CSV table of C-alpha atoms and ligand atoms in Angstrom, one decimal:
chain,number,residue,atom,x,y,z
H,2,MET,CA,-7.2,1.6,42.5
H,3,THR,CA,-5.1,4.7,42.2
H,4,ALA,CA,-2.9,6.4,44.7
H,5,PRO,CA,-4.4,9.4,46.4
H,6,GLY,CA,-2.8,12.7,45.3
H,7,PRO,CA,-3.4,16.4,45.3
H,8,ALA,CA,-6.9,17.0,44.0
H,9,ALA,CA,-7.3,17.2,40.3
H,10,PRO,CA,-7.5,20.9,39.3
H,11,MET,CA,-10.7,22.7,38.7
H,12,VAL,CA,-9.6,23.8,35.3
H,13,THR,CA,-12.5,24.4,32.9
H,14,GLY,CA,-10.6,25.2,29.7
H,15,ASP,CA,-7.5,23.6,28.2
H,16,GLY,CA,-5.2,25.1,30.8
H,17,GLY,CA,-4.1,27.8,28.4
H,18,GLY,CA,-5.3,30.9,30.2
H,19,PRO,CA,-3.2,32.6,32.8
H,20,ALA,CA,-5.5,31.7,35.8
H,21,GLU,CA,-5.7,28.1,34.7
H,22,ALA,CA,-2.0,27.9,34.1
H,23,ASP,CA,-1.5,29.2,37.7
H,24,GLN,CA,-3.8,26.6,39.1
H,25,LEU,CA,-1.9,23.9,37.2
H,26,ARG,CA,1.4,25.2,38.4
H,27,ARG,CA,0.2,24.9,42.0
H,28,LEU,CA,-1.0,21.4,41.4
H,29,ALA,CA,2.3,20.4,39.9
H,30,VAL,CA,4.3,22.0,42.8
H,31,ALA,CA,2.0,20.3,45.4
H,32,THR,CA,2.6,16.9,43.6
H,33,LEU,CA,6.4,17.3,43.6
H,34,ASP,CA,6.4,18.5,47.2
H,35,GLY,CA,4.2,15.6,48.2
H,36,ASN,CA,6.7,13.2,46.6
H,37,TRP,CA,9.8,14.8,48.0
H,38,GLU,CA,11.6,12.3,50.3
H,39,HIS,CA,14.5,13.9,52.3
H,40,ASP,CA,17.0,14.0,49.5
H,41,HIS,CA,15.1,12.8,46.3
H,42,THR,CA,11.7,12.7,44.8
H,43,VAL,CA,9.8,9.4,44.5
H,44,PRO,CA,7.9,8.8,41.2
H,45,SER,CA,4.9,7.8,43.3
H,46,ARG,CA,4.4,7.3,47.0
H,47,THR,CA,2.5,4.1,46.5
H,48,LEU,CA,3.6,2.4,43.3
H,49,TYR,CA,7.3,3.5,43.2
H,50,PRO,CA,8.4,4.6,46.6
H,51,HIS,CA,12.2,4.6,45.9
H,52,GLN,CA,14.4,6.8,43.7
H,53,TRP,CA,14.3,6.0,39.9
H,54,SER,CA,17.0,7.1,37.6
H,55,TRP,CA,15.3,8.6,34.6
H,56,ASP,CA,12.4,9.8,36.7
H,57,SER,CA,14.9,11.9,38.7
H,58,ALA,CA,16.3,13.5,35.5
H,59,PHE,CA,12.8,14.5,34.3
H,60,ILE,CA,11.9,15.6,37.8
H,61,ALA,CA,15.0,17.8,38.0
H,62,ILE,CA,14.0,19.6,34.8
H,63,GLY,CA,10.7,20.6,36.4
H,64,LEU,CA,12.1,21.4,39.8
H,65,ALA,CA,14.5,23.8,38.2
H,66,HIS,CA,11.5,26.1,37.7
H,67,VAL,CA,10.4,26.2,41.3
H,68,ARG,CA,13.0,24.6,43.6
H,69,PRO,CA,16.4,24.8,41.9
H,70,ASP,CA,18.3,23.6,45.0
H,71,ARG,CA,16.2,20.4,45.0
H,72,ALA,CA,16.8,19.9,41.3
H,73,TRP,CA,20.6,19.7,42.0
H,74,GLN,CA,20.1,17.6,45.1
H,75,GLU,CA,17.9,15.2,43.1
H,76,LEU,CA,20.8,14.6,40.6
H,77,ARG,CA,23.5,14.5,43.3
H,78,THR,CA,21.6,11.9,45.3
H,79,LEU,CA,21.2,9.7,42.3
H,80,PHE,CA,24.8,10.0,41.3
H,81,ALA,CA,26.0,9.2,44.8
H,82,ALA,CA,24.8,5.7,44.1
H,83,GLN,CA,26.8,5.4,40.8
H,84,TRP,CA,28.7,2.2,40.5
H,85,ALA,CA,32.5,2.2,40.2
H,86,ASP,CA,32.2,1.2,36.5
H,87,GLY,CA,30.1,4.3,35.8
H,88,ARG,CA,26.6,2.7,35.6
H,89,VAL,CA,23.8,4.7,37.2
H,90,PRO,CA,21.4,2.2,38.7
H,91,HIS,CA,17.8,2.4,37.7
H,92,ILE,CA,16.6,2.2,41.3
H,93,VAL,CA,18.3,3.5,44.5
H,94,PHE,CA,16.5,1.8,47.4
H,95,ASN,CA,15.5,3.9,50.4
H,96,PRO,CA,16.7,1.9,53.4
H,97,ARG,CA,14.0,3.5,55.6
H,98,LEU,CA,11.2,1.7,53.8
H,99,ARG,CA,9.8,-1.7,54.9
H,100,VAL,CA,10.8,-4.9,53.1
H,101,GLY,CA,8.1,-5.5,50.5
H,102,ALA,CA,7.5,-1.8,49.8
H,103,TYR,CA,8.3,-2.5,46.2
H,104,PHE,CA,8.9,-5.7,44.2
H,105,PRO,CA,11.5,-6.7,43.2
H,106,GLY,CA,13.2,-5.1,46.1
H,107,PRO,CA,16.9,-4.9,47.3
H,108,GLN,CA,17.0,-8.6,48.4
H,109,PHE,CA,16.1,-9.7,45.0
H,110,TRP,CA,18.7,-7.5,43.3
H,111,GLY,CA,21.5,-8.3,45.8
H,112,SER,CA,23.7,-5.5,44.6
H,113,GLU,CA,25.9,-5.7,47.6
H,114,ARG,CA,27.4,-8.9,46.2
H,115,ALA,CA,28.7,-7.2,43.0
H,116,ASP,CA,32.1,-5.6,42.7
H,117,GLY,CA,32.0,-1.8,42.5
H,118,ALA,CA,28.4,-1.4,43.8
H,119,PRO,CA,27.9,1.5,46.1
H,120,ALA,CA,27.1,1.3,49.8
H,121,ALA,CA,23.4,2.0,49.1
H,122,ALA,CA,21.3,-0.9,47.9
H,123,THR,CA,20.5,-0.5,44.2
H,124,SER,CA,19.2,-2.4,41.2
H,125,GLY,CA,22.0,-3.6,38.8
H,126,ILE,CA,20.5,-2.2,35.5
H,127,VAL,CA,20.3,1.3,34.1
H,128,GLN,CA,17.7,3.5,32.4
H,129,PRO,CA,18.0,6.0,29.5
H,130,PRO,CA,20.8,8.4,30.2
H,131,VAL,CA,18.8,11.7,30.1
H,132,HIS,CA,20.7,13.1,33.0
H,133,ALA,CA,23.3,15.2,31.3
H,134,LEU,CA,20.5,16.9,29.3
H,135,ALA,CA,18.7,17.4,32.6
H,136,ALA,CA,21.7,18.9,34.3
H,137,TRP,CA,22.2,21.3,31.3
H,138,LEU,CA,18.6,22.4,31.4
H,139,VAL,CA,18.6,22.9,35.1
H,140,HIS,CA,21.6,25.2,34.8
H,141,ARG,CA,20.3,27.0,31.8
H,142,ARG,CA,17.0,27.8,33.6
H,143,ALA,CA,18.9,30.1,36.0
H,144,PRO,CA,22.7,30.2,35.4
H,145,SER,CA,24.6,31.1,38.6
H,146,THR,CA,27.8,30.5,40.4
H,147,ALA,CA,26.1,27.8,42.3
H,148,SER,CA,24.8,26.1,39.1
H,149,ARG,CA,28.2,26.3,37.5
H,150,ALA,CA,29.7,24.6,40.6
H,151,ALA,CA,27.0,21.9,40.5
H,152,LEU,CA,27.8,21.3,36.8
H,153,THR,CA,31.5,21.1,37.6
H,154,GLU,CA,30.8,18.5,40.4
H,155,LEU,CA,28.5,16.4,38.2
H,156,TYR,CA,30.5,16.5,35.0
H,157,PRO,CA,33.0,13.6,35.7
H,158,ALA,CA,30.1,11.4,36.9
H,159,LEU,CA,28.1,12.2,33.7
H,160,VAL,CA,31.1,11.4,31.6
H,161,ALA,CA,31.6,8.1,33.4
H,162,GLN,CA,28.0,7.2,32.8
H,163,GLN,CA,28.5,7.7,29.1
H,164,SER,CA,31.8,5.8,29.1
H,165,TYR,CA,30.1,2.8,30.8
H,166,LEU,CA,27.5,2.6,28.1
H,167,THR,CA,30.0,3.1,25.2
H,168,GLU,CA,32.6,0.7,26.5
H,169,ARG,CA,30.6,-2.0,28.2
H,170,ARG,CA,27.3,-2.1,26.4
H,171,ASP,CA,28.2,-1.9,22.7
H,172,VAL,CA,27.8,-5.7,22.3
H,173,ALA,CA,27.5,-5.7,18.5
H,174,ARG,CA,30.4,-3.2,18.2
H,175,GLY,CA,28.4,-1.0,15.9
H,176,GLY,CA,28.4,2.1,18.0
H,177,LEU,CA,25.1,1.6,19.9
H,178,ALA,CA,24.6,0.5,23.5
H,179,CYS,CA,22.4,-2.5,24.2
H,180,VAL,CA,19.7,-2.7,26.9
H,181,VAL,CA,19.9,-6.0,28.7
H,182,HIS,CA,16.4,-5.7,30.2
H,183,PRO,CA,13.1,-4.0,29.0
H,184,TRP,CA,13.2,-2.0,32.3
H,185,GLU,CA,16.4,-0.4,31.0
H,186,SER,CA,14.4,1.2,28.1
H,187,GLY,CA,12.0,2.7,30.6
H,188,LEU,CA,9.1,1.4,28.4
H,189,ASP,CA,8.8,-1.9,30.2
H,190,ASN,CA,6.1,-3.7,28.3
H,191,SER,CA,6.2,-1.9,25.0
H,192,PRO,CA,5.2,-4.0,22.0
H,193,ALA,CA,8.7,-3.3,20.8
H,194,TRP,CA,10.0,-5.9,23.2
H,195,ASP,CA,7.5,-8.7,22.3
H,196,GLU,CA,9.7,-10.3,19.7
H,197,PRO,CA,13.0,-10.3,21.7
H,198,MET,CA,11.2,-11.2,24.9
H,199,ALA,CA,9.6,-14.3,23.3
H,200,ALA,CA,13.0,-15.9,23.2
H,201,VAL,CA,13.4,-15.6,27.0
H,202,PRO,CA,12.4,-18.9,28.5
H,203,ALA,CA,10.0,-18.3,31.4
H,204,ASP,CA,6.9,-19.7,33.0
H,205,ALA,CA,4.2,-17.4,34.5
H,206,ALA,CA,3.8,-20.0,37.3
H,207,VAL,CA,7.0,-18.8,38.9
H,208,MET,CA,5.1,-15.7,40.0
H,209,ARG,CA,3.3,-17.9,42.5
H,210,ALA,CA,6.5,-17.7,44.6
H,211,TYR,CA,6.4,-13.9,44.7
H,212,THR,CA,4.0,-11.1,45.6
H,213,ARG,CA,3.7,-8.4,43.0
H,214,HIS,CA,3.5,-5.0,44.5
H,215,ASP,CA,2.3,-3.1,41.5
H,216,THR,CA,-1.1,-4.9,41.1
H,217,ALA,CA,-1.9,-4.0,44.7
H,218,HIS,CA,-1.8,-0.3,43.8
H,219,ALA,CA,-2.9,-0.3,40.1
H,220,ASP,CA,-5.4,-2.1,38.0
H,221,ALA,CA,-3.9,-5.4,36.9
H,222,ALA,CA,-5.5,-4.9,33.5
H,223,HIS,CA,-3.3,-1.9,33.0
H,224,ARG,CA,0.0,-3.5,34.0
H,225,PRO,CA,2.4,-6.0,32.5
H,226,THR,CA,1.2,-9.6,32.7
H,227,ASP,CA,2.5,-12.4,35.0
H,228,LEU,CA,4.3,-13.9,32.1
H,229,ASP,CA,6.0,-10.6,31.4
H,230,TYR,CA,7.1,-10.5,35.0
H,231,ALA,CA,8.4,-14.1,34.9
H,232,ARG,CA,10.5,-13.0,32.0
H,233,TYR,CA,11.6,-9.8,33.7
H,234,LEU,CA,12.8,-11.8,36.7
H,235,ALA,CA,14.6,-14.4,34.5
H,236,MET,CA,16.5,-11.6,32.8
H,237,VAL,CA,17.6,-10.1,36.1
H,238,GLU,CA,18.6,-13.6,37.3
H,239,SER,CA,20.7,-14.1,34.2
H,240,TYR,CA,22.5,-10.8,34.8
H,241,ARG,CA,22.8,-11.2,38.5
H,242,ARG,CA,24.3,-14.7,38.2
H,243,HIS,CA,27.4,-13.0,36.7
H,244,ASP,CA,27.3,-10.2,39.3
H,245,TYR,CA,26.0,-7.7,36.7
H,246,ARG,CA,29.3,-8.0,34.7
H,247,ASP,CA,29.0,-7.1,31.0
H,248,ASP,CA,31.9,-9.2,29.6
H,249,GLY,CA,30.5,-12.1,27.6
H,250,LEU,CA,26.9,-10.8,27.4
H,251,ALA,CA,26.7,-11.9,23.8
H,252,ASP,CA,27.3,-15.5,24.7
H,253,ARG,CA,25.0,-15.8,27.7
H,254,HIS,CA,22.4,-13.1,28.1
H,255,PRO,CA,18.9,-13.8,26.6
H,256,PHE,CA,17.9,-10.2,25.9
H,257,LEU,CA,20.1,-7.8,24.0
H,258,VAL,CA,18.5,-4.9,22.2
H,259,GLU,CA,19.6,-1.6,20.7
H,260,CYS,CA,16.8,0.8,21.6
H,261,PRO,CA,16.3,4.1,19.6
H,262,LEU,CA,15.2,6.1,22.7
H,263,PHE,CA,18.1,4.8,24.8
H,264,ASN,CA,20.7,5.7,22.2
H,265,ALA,CA,19.1,9.0,21.3
H,266,ALA,CA,19.3,9.9,24.9
H,267,ARG,CA,23.0,8.9,24.8
H,268,GLY,CA,23.6,11.2,21.8
H,269,ALA,CA,21.7,14.0,23.4
H,270,ALA,CA,23.8,13.5,26.5
H,271,GLU,CA,27.0,14.1,24.5
H,272,HIS,CA,25.5,17.3,23.1
H,273,ALA,CA,24.6,18.4,26.6
H,274,LEU,CA,28.1,17.5,27.9
H,275,ALA,CA,29.7,19.6,25.1
H,276,ASP,CA,27.5,22.5,26.3
H,277,ILE,CA,28.5,21.8,29.9
H,278,ALA,CA,32.1,21.5,29.0
H,279,GLY,CA,32.0,24.9,27.4
H,280,VAL,CA,30.7,26.5,30.7
H,281,ILE,CA,33.1,24.7,33.1
H,282,GLY,CA,36.2,25.1,31.0
H,283,ALA,CA,36.5,21.5,29.8
H,284,ASP,CA,36.9,20.4,26.1
H,285,PRO,CA,33.6,20.1,24.2
H,286,VAL,CA,35.2,18.6,21.1
H,287,PRO,CA,35.3,15.0,22.1
H,288,HIS,CA,31.6,15.2,23.1
H,289,ARG,CA,30.6,16.6,19.8
H,290,ASP,CA,32.6,13.8,18.0
H,291,ARG,CA,31.0,11.1,20.1
H,292,ALA,CA,27.5,12.7,19.5
H,293,ARG,CA,28.1,12.6,15.8
H,294,ARG,CA,29.2,9.0,15.9
H,295,ILE,CA,26.1,8.0,17.9
H,296,THR,CA,23.7,9.7,15.5
H,297,GLU,CA,25.5,8.0,12.5
H,298,ALA,CA,25.2,4.6,14.2
H,299,LEU,CA,21.5,5.2,15.0
H,300,VAL,CA,20.7,6.1,11.4
H,301,ASP,CA,22.9,3.2,10.1
H,302,ARG,CA,21.6,0.5,12.4
H,303,LEU,CA,18.1,1.5,13.5
H,304,PHE,CA,16.5,3.5,10.7
H,305,ASP,CA,14.4,1.4,8.4
H,306,PRO,CA,14.1,3.2,5.0
H,307,VAL,CA,11.1,1.0,4.1
H,308,THR,CA,8.9,2.0,7.1
H,309,GLY,CA,10.6,5.4,7.4
H,310,THR,CA,11.0,5.1,11.2
H,311,PHE,CA,13.5,4.0,13.8
H,312,GLN,CA,13.0,0.5,15.2
H,313,PRO,CA,14.9,-1.3,17.9
H,314,ARG,CA,17.4,-4.0,16.8
H,315,ASP,CA,17.3,-7.4,18.4
H,316,VAL,CA,21.0,-8.1,18.6
H,317,ARG,CA,20.6,-11.8,19.2
H,318,ALA,CA,18.5,-12.3,16.1
H,319,ASP,CA,20.3,-9.5,14.3
H,320,ARG,CA,17.1,-7.9,12.9
H,321,LEU,CA,14.9,-4.9,13.5
H,322,VAL,CA,11.8,-5.5,15.5
H,323,SER,CA,8.6,-4.9,13.5
H,324,ALA,CA,6.5,-3.0,16.0
H,325,ARG,CA,6.1,0.8,15.2
H,326,THR,CA,6.1,2.4,18.7
H,327,ALA,CA,6.7,5.9,19.9
H,328,LEU,CA,10.3,4.8,20.6
H,329,GLY,CA,10.9,5.3,16.9
H,330,LEU,CA,10.1,9.0,17.1
H,331,THR,CA,12.5,9.9,19.8
H,332,PRO,CA,15.7,10.3,17.8
H,333,LEU,CA,14.2,13.7,16.9
H,334,ILE,CA,15.8,15.1,20.1
H,335,LEU,CA,19.2,14.8,18.3
H,336,PRO,CA,20.1,18.2,16.9
H,337,ASP,CA,22.3,16.6,14.3
H,338,LEU,CA,19.7,14.1,13.0
H,339,PRO,CA,20.0,14.4,9.2
H,340,PRO,CA,17.1,16.2,7.3
H,341,ARG,CA,15.9,12.9,5.7
H,342,GLN,CA,15.3,11.3,9.0
H,343,VAL,CA,13.8,14.4,10.5
H,344,ALA,CA,11.3,14.5,7.7
H,345,ALA,CA,10.6,10.8,8.1
H,346,VAL,CA,10.0,11.0,11.8
H,347,VAL,CA,7.7,14.1,11.5
H,348,THR,CA,5.7,12.2,8.8
H,349,GLU,CA,5.4,9.1,11.0
H,350,ALA,CA,4.4,11.3,14.0
H,351,GLY,CA,1.8,13.0,11.9
H,352,SER,CA,0.3,9.8,10.5
H,353,ALA,CA,-2.8,8.1,11.8
H,354,ARG,CA,-0.5,6.0,13.9
H,355,PHE,CA,0.3,8.8,16.2
H,356,GLY,CA,-1.7,11.9,15.2
H,357,LEU,CA,0.7,14.8,15.7
H,358,ALA,CA,-0.9,18.0,14.2
H,359,ARG,CA,-1.0,21.8,14.7
H,360,ARG,CA,-4.4,21.2,16.3
H,361,MET,CA,-4.6,18.0,18.2
H,362,ASP,CA,-7.0,16.9,21.0
H,363,ARG,CA,-4.6,14.5,22.7
H,364,PRO,CA,-0.9,13.9,22.9
H,365,LEU,CA,0.7,11.0,21.1
H,366,PRO,CA,0.0,7.5,22.3
H,367,SER,CA,3.0,5.2,23.2
H,368,HIS,CA,2.1,2.7,20.5
H,369,ASP,CA,0.8,2.8,16.9
H,370,ARG,CA,-2.9,3.3,17.4
H,371,THR,CA,-3.7,1.4,14.1
H,372,ALA,CA,-1.9,-1.7,15.3
H,373,GLY,CA,-3.8,-4.9,16.2
H,374,ASP,CA,-2.0,-5.0,19.5
H,375,PHE,CA,-2.7,-1.4,20.5
H,376,GLU,CA,-4.1,-1.4,24.1
H,377,PRO,CA,-5.3,2.0,25.3
H,378,LEU,CA,-5.3,1.1,28.9
H,379,ARG,CA,-2.2,-1.1,29.3
H,380,TYR,CA,0.8,0.9,30.4
H,381,TRP,CA,3.3,1.3,27.5
H,382,ARG,CA,1.2,-0.5,25.0
H,383,GLY,CA,-1.0,2.5,24.0
H,384,PRO,CA,-1.6,5.1,26.8
H,385,SER,CA,-0.1,8.6,26.5
H,386,TRP,CA,2.8,9.5,28.7
H,387,MET,CA,4.1,13.0,29.4
H,388,ASN,CA,7.8,12.1,29.1
H,389,LEU,CA,7.6,10.7,25.6
H,390,ASN,CA,5.6,13.7,24.5
H,391,TRP,CA,8.0,16.1,26.2
H,392,LEU,CA,10.9,14.5,24.2
H,393,LEU,CA,9.0,14.9,21.0
H,394,TRP,CA,8.1,18.4,21.8
H,395,ARG,CA,11.7,19.2,22.5
H,396,GLY,CA,12.7,17.5,19.2
H,397,LEU,CA,10.1,19.6,17.2
H,398,ARG,CA,11.5,22.8,18.6
H,399,THR,CA,15.1,21.7,18.0
H,400,HIS,CA,14.3,21.0,14.3
H,401,GLY,CA,12.4,24.3,13.7
H,402,ARG,CA,8.8,23.0,13.8
H,403,PRO,CA,7.2,25.5,16.3
H,404,ASP,CA,3.8,25.1,14.7
H,405,LEU,CA,3.7,21.4,15.6
H,406,ALA,CA,5.5,21.9,18.9
H,407,ALA,CA,2.8,24.4,19.9
H,408,GLY,CA,0.0,22.0,19.1
H,409,LEU,CA,1.6,19.3,21.0
H,410,ARG,CA,2.3,21.5,24.0
H,411,ARG,CA,-1.3,22.6,24.2
H,412,SER,CA,-2.5,19.0,24.1
H,413,MET,CA,0.0,18.1,26.9
H,414,ILE,CA,-1.2,20.9,29.1
H,415,GLY,CA,-4.8,20.2,28.3
H,416,LEU,CA,-4.4,16.6,29.2
H,417,VAL,CA,-3.2,17.4,32.8
H,418,ALA,CA,-5.7,20.2,33.1
H,419,GLY,CA,-8.4,17.6,32.5
H,420,ALA,CA,-7.2,14.7,34.6
H,421,GLY,CA,-4.5,15.8,37.0
H,422,CYS,CA,-0.9,14.7,37.4
H,423,HIS,CA,-1.5,11.0,36.5
H,424,GLU,CA,1.2,8.6,35.6
H,425,TYR,CA,-0.3,7.9,32.1
H,426,PHE,CA,-3.5,8.7,30.3
H,427,HIS,CA,-6.1,7.1,28.1
H,428,PRO,CA,-5.0,8.2,24.6
H,429,ASP,CA,-8.5,8.9,23.4
H,430,THR,CA,-10.5,10.1,26.4
H,431,GLY,CA,-7.6,11.6,28.3
H,432,ALA,CA,-8.7,9.8,31.5
H,433,GLY,CA,-6.0,9.6,34.1
H,434,LEU,CA,-4.5,6.2,34.7
H,435,GLY,CA,-2.0,4.6,37.1
H,436,SER,CA,-0.7,6.7,40.0
H,437,ALA,CA,-2.7,9.9,40.5
H,438,ALA,CA,0.3,12.0,41.8
H,439,PHE,CA,3.2,11.2,39.5
H,440,GLY,CA,6.5,13.0,39.6
H,441,TRP,CA,7.6,13.4,36.0
H,442,THR,CA,4.0,14.4,34.9
H,443,ALA,CA,4.1,17.3,37.3
H,444,ALA,CA,7.7,18.2,36.5
H,445,LEU,CA,7.3,18.2,32.7
H,446,LEU,CA,4.0,20.1,33.0
H,447,LEU,CA,5.9,22.8,34.8
H,448,ASP,CA,8.5,22.9,32.0
H,449,ALA,CA,5.8,23.0,29.3
H,450,LEU,CA,4.0,25.8,31.2
H,451,ALA,CA,7.2,27.8,31.6
H,452,SER,CA,8.2,27.4,27.9
H,453,GLY,CA,5.0,29.0,26.6
H,454,ASP,CA,6.8,31.6,24.5
H,455,ALA,CA,9.2,29.2,22.9
H,456,GLY,CA,6.3,26.9,22.2
H,457,ARG,CA,4.2,29.5,20.6
H,458,GLY,CA,6.7,31.9,19.2
H,459,GLY,CA,8.8,29.4,17.4
H,460,ALA,CA,12.4,30.0,18.2
H,461,ALA,CA,14.3,26.9,17.4
H,462,GLU,CA,16.0,25.7,20.5
H,463,ALA,CA,19.3,23.9,21.0
U,528,9WN,C1,10.3,-0.8,36.8
U,528,9WN,C2,9.2,4.6,37.9
U,528,9WN,C3,9.3,3.6,36.8
U,528,9WN,C4,9.6,4.3,35.5
U,528,9WN,C5,9.5,3.3,34.3
U,528,9WN,C6,8.1,2.7,34.4
U,528,9WN,C7,7.9,1.9,35.7
U,528,9WN,C8,9.0,0.1,37.0
U,528,9WN,C9,7.8,-0.7,37.4
U,528,9WN,O1,8.1,2.9,36.8
U,528,9WN,O2,8.9,0.9,35.8
U,528,9WN,O3,11.4,0.0,36.6
U,528,9WN,O4,7.8,-1.2,38.5
U,528,9WN,O5,6.9,-0.9,36.5
U,528,9WN,O6,7.9,1.8,33.3
U,528,9WN,O7,9.7,4.0,33.1
U,528,9WN,O8,10.9,4.8,35.5
U,528,9WN,O9,8.3,5.6,37.6
């Protein structure tokens, strides 16, 4: 079962010709327009009918090409729900929707009982902080007086978001922020979380007390299992019991992990804030300093010289998790990643595990395709996702690999040309999976289409 969406495009080639590109652009705009909900864009009308944090950042990047006012509104609406401590909640619930439109909904999260929560009902956890980068890209797409004013307005909120992560979430005091829930990574059921999740006590039978919403709209065989969900709920309950406070996490919380993508996003955010500061007359230097420290900590704590890739660190067990997932490639978005790590990530991405090449049929999968637990249909355990590929595409351009960036870009566009704006895709066949009208797929497609010259011509991009 998939959600109805704008019809898949009648694109016969790989989407690379001007007429095909135009058709794809129209499909993407129709998808984003269809998901627009009075002041924000929903990731999917059926599966995810509220506002999600990192989705909105990716969506703003795409909207900048076609509806710049909406791009700013998207970010403003999200940050209007920022908590007093600076956290940006991973879901902002739309009060107009019926109870049960999504599980777990506002009643389960109970944000209204926590100090410093906003008036709107939200979740109590966060997602990767890709918003400063998004704000910078939205401005850079069409700089204007209005975009500078929008940056000036958002800047303090973006800084507070970073401060929250630096001051409250660095549980191991090593310079990296912890995620307290797999949902915070954005890659909910990635094999990267199997080891730390195994330590979370839970019984799948507790799910008998709840009705999952996701499996009513997507194939259960593609989604996290009931045991995964039992653990997800247990982790929320553990955090909620302390009103989502972060003091004492090390002593009481069952899941504490330093994620390479989450922290790479944090570092990229400091680089973007330095750029923003330069435009609005603030001081960029502290942002560059913080960015440098984050990159150093990532290399120090998460780069495994034996495997040559970045791996999450399970802080409770104080060890790197063994799974080699696409998360490990994402530090490439950091412009100050040292050459040794850049080379290692490019090698890992080009290996049989992920298949990056100048000529490639399909974008990268979310997990090592040679691994025994690779599942081509199950969510973040194998399928290809546009946002992960977009991050890698950006990283390749940042580090002067236009040849590989161009190959990846073509494969991303070809994927949507073949299947439509699906949520995720079979990594071998390219078949569309999950929601058929997914926000960030449409948005990042627009960005890939618009950046054709940079992708082909090879200018390194900051
Ligand atoms: C839980 C909205 C979100 C994305 C996540 C993706 C999925 C939610 C879910 O959907 O997570 O947050 O219900 O599965 O994993 O990355 O932000 O698109």
